[in-house]
XYZ file of N, CA and C in Angstrom:
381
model
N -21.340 70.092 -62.715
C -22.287 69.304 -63.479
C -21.636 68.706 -64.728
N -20.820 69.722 -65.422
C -20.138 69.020 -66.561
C -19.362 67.954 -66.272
N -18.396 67.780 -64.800
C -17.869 67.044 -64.616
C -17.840 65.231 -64.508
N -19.807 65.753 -63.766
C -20.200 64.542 -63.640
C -20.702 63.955 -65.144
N -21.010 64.703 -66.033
C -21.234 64.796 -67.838
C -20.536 63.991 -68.225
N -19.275 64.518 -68.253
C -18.172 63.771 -68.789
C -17.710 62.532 -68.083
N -17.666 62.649 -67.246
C -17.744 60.942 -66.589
C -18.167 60.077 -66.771
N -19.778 60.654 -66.780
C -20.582 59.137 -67.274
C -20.417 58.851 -68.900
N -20.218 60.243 -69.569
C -19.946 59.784 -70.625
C -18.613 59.004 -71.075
N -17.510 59.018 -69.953
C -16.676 58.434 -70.184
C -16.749 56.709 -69.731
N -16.878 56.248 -69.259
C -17.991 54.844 -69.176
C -18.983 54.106 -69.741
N -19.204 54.885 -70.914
C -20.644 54.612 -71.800
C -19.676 53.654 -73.334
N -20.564 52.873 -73.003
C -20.550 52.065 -74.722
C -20.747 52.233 -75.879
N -21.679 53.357 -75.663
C -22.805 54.470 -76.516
C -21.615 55.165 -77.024
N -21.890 55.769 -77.866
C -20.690 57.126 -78.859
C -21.568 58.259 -77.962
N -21.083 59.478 -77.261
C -21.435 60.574 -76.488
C -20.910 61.593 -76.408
N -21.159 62.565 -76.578
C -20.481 64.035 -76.357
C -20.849 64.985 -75.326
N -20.267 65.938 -75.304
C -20.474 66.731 -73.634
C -20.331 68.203 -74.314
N -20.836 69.251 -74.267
C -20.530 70.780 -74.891
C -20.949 71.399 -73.320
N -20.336 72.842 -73.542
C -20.991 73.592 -72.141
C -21.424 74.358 -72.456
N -22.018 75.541 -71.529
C -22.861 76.271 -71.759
C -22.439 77.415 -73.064
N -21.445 77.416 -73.630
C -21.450 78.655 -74.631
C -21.424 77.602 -76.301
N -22.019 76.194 -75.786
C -21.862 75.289 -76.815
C -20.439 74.898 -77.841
N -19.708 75.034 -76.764
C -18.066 74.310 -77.128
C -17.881 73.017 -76.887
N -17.668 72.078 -77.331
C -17.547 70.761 -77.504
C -16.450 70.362 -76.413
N -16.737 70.037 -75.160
C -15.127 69.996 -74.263
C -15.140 68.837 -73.916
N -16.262 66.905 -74.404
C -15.700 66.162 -73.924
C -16.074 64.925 -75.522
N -15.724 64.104 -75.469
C -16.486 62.659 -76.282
C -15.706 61.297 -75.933
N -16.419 60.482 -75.781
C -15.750 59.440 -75.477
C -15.454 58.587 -76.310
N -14.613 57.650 -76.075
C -13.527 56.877 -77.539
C -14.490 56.214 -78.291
N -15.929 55.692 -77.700
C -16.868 55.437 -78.960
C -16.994 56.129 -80.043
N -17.207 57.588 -79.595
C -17.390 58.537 -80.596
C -16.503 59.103 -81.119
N -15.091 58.647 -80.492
C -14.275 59.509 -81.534
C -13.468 58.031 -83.034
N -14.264 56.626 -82.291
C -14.566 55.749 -83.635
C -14.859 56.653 -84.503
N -16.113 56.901 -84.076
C -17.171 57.157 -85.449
C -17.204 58.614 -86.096
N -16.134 59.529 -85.071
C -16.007 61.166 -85.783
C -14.522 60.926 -86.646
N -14.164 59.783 -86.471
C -12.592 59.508 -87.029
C -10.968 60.285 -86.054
N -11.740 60.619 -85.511
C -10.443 61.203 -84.143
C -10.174 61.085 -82.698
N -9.669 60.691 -82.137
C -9.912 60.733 -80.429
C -10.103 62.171 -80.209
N -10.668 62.320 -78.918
C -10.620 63.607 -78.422
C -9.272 64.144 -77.706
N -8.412 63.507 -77.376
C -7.483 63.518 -77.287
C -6.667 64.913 -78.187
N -6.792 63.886 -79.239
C -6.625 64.475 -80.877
C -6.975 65.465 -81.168
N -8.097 65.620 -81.104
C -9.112 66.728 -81.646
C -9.020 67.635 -80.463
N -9.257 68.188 -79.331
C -9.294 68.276 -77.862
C -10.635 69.280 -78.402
N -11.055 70.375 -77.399
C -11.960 71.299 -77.199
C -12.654 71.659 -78.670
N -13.791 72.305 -79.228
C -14.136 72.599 -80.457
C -14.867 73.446 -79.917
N -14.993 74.698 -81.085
C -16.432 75.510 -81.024
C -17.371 75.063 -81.640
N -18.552 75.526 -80.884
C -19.771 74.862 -81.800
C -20.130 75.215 -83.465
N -19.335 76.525 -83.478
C -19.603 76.888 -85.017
C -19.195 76.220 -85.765
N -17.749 75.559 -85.155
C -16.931 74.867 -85.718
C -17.158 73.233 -86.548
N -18.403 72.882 -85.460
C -19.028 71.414 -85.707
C -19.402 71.233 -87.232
N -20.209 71.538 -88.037
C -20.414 71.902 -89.145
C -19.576 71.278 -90.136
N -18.532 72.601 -90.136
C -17.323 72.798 -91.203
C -16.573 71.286 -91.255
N -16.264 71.128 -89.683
C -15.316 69.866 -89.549
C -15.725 68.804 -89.771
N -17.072 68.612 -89.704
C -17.575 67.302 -89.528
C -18.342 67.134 -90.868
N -18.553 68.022 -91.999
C -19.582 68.271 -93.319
C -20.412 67.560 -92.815
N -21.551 68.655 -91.675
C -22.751 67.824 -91.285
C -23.903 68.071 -92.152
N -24.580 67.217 -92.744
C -25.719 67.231 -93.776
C -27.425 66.419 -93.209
N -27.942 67.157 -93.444
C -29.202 66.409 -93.653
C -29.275 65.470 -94.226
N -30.412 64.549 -93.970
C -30.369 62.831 -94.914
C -30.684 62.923 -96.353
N -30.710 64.013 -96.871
C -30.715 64.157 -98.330
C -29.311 64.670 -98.775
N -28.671 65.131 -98.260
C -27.313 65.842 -98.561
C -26.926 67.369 -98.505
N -27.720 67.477 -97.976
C -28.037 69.308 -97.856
C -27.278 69.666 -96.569
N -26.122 70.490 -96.484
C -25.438 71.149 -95.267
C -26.406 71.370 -94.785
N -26.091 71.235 -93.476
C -27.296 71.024 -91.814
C -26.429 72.103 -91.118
N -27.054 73.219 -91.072
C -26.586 74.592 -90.169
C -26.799 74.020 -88.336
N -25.875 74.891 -87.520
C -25.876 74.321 -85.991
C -27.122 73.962 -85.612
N -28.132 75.194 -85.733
C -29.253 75.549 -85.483
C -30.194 73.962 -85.823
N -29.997 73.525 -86.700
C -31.144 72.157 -86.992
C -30.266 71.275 -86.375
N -29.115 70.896 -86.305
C -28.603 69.882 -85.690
C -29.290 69.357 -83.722
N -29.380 68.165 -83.757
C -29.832 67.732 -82.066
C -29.848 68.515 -81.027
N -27.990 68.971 -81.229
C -27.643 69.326 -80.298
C -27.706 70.967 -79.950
N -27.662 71.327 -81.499
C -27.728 72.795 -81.576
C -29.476 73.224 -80.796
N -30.789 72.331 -81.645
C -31.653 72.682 -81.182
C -31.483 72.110 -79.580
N -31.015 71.369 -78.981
C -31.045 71.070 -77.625
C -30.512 72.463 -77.009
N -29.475 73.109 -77.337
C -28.763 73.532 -76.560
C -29.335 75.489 -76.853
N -30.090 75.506 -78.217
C -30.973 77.228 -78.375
C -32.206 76.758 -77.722
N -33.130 76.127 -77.923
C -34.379 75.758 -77.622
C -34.251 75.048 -75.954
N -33.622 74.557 -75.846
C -33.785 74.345 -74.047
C -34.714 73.119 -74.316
N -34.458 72.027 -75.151
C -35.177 70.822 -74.677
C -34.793 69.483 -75.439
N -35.234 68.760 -75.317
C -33.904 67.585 -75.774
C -34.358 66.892 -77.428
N -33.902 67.034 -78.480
C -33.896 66.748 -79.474
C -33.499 65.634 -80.415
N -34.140 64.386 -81.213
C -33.584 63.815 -81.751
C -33.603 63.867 -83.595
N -32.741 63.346 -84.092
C -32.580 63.333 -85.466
C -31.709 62.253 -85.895
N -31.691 62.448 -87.429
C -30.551 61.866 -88.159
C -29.852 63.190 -89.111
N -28.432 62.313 -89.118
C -27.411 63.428 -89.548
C -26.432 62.671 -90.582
N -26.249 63.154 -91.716
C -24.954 62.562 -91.938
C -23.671 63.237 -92.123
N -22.341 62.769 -91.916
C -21.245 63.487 -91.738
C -20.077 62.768 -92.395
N -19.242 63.590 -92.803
C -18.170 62.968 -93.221
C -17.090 63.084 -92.225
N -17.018 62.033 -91.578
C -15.999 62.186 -90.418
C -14.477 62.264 -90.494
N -13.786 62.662 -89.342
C -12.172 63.293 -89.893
C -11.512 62.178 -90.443
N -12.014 60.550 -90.809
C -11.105 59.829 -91.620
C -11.775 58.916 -92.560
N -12.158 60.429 -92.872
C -12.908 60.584 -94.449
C -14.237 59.896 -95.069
N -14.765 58.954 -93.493
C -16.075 57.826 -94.268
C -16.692 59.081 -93.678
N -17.760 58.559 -94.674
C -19.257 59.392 -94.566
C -19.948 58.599 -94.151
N -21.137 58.778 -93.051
C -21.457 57.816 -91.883
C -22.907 58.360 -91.655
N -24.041 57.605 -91.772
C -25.876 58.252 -91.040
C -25.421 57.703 -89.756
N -26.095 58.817 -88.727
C -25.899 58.837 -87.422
C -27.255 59.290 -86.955
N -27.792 58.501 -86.095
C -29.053 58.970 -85.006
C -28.230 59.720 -83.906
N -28.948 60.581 -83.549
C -28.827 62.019 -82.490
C -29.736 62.036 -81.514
N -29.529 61.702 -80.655
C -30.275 62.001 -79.512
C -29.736 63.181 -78.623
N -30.321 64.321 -78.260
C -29.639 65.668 -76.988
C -30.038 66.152 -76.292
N -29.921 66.306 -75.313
C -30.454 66.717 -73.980
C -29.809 67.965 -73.134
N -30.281 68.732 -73.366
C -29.897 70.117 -72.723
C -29.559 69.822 -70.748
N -28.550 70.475 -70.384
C -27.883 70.236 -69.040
C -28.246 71.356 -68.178
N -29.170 71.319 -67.447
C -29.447 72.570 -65.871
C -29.314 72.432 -64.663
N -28.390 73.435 -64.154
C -28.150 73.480 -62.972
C -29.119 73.865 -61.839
N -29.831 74.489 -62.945
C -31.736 75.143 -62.191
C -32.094 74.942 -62.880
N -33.795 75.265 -63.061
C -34.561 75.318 -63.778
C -33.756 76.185 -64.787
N -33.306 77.706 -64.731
C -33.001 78.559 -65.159
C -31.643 78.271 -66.163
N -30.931 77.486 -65.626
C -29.254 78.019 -65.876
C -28.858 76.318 -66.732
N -28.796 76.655 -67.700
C -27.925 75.709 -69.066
C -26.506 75.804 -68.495
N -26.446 74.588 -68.423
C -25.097 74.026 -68.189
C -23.993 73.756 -69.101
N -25.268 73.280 -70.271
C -24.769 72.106 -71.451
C -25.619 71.494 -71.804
N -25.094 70.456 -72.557
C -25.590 69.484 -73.962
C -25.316 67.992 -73.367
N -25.560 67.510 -73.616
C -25.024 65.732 -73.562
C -25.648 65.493 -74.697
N -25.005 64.879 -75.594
C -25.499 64.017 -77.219
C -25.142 62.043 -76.861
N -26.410 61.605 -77.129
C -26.055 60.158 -78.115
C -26.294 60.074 -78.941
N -25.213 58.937 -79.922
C -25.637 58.885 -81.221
C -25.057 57.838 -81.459
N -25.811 57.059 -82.663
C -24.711 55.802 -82.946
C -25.211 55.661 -84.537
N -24.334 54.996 -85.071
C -24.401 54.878 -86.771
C -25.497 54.106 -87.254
N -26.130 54.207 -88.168
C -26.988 53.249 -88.959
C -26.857 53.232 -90.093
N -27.212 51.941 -90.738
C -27.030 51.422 -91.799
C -27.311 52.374 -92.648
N -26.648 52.626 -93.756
C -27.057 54.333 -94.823
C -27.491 54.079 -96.030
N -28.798 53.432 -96.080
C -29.061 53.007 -97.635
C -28.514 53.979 -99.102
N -28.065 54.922 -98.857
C -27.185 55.658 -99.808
C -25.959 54.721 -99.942
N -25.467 54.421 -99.254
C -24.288 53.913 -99.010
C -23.863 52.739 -100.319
């Protein structure tokens, strides 16, 4: 299932990410690694704890945004697909508002696969 994940996300125009079931970050496609400031290439695999720290993900007021409130985090504890805004200072150094869209991945009803995230930048009246 991840496989086919990452595929389509690799074809997409959209900025997209792929995590699996223990919420490790194992795909994004070159849209998104525009807008995180790294290819994945670059960056390769991440833990999800890790997302946070690396990315200084904040709420739209400026307040560090723990996994748990993030899209993907609630997509991927809560089992259902989540959207938001986020802002981050990405690895080459702009700070960027991003819409979040996430969608939790099942192989059954039962069994989490993964995450799939879209997201793309918007204009940041802070900015």
């Amino acid at each position: 299932m991840l496989i086919l994940a990452r595929e389509l996300a690799s074809k997409l125009a959209t900025p997209a990410l792929v995590s699996d079931a223990s919420g490790e970050l194992v795909f994004y496609n070159e849209p998104a690694g525009e807008l995180l400031g790294r290819t994945y290439a670059e960056a390769g695999a991440l833990p999800a704890a890790r997302w946070s720290e690396l990315f200084a993900v904040e709420d739209e007021e400026g307040r560090p945004l723990p996994l748990e409130r993030m899209p993907a985090g609630v997509a991927f504890a809560e089992r259902r697909p989540a959207h938001g805004r986020v802002r981050i200072t990405a690895l080459d150094g702009r700070r960027r508002l991003l819409s979040v869209t996430a969608i939790p991945l099942f192989a059954s009803a039962a069994e989490l696969v993964g995450v799939v995230a879209l997201f793309w930048e918007e204009t940041d009246p802070a900015s």
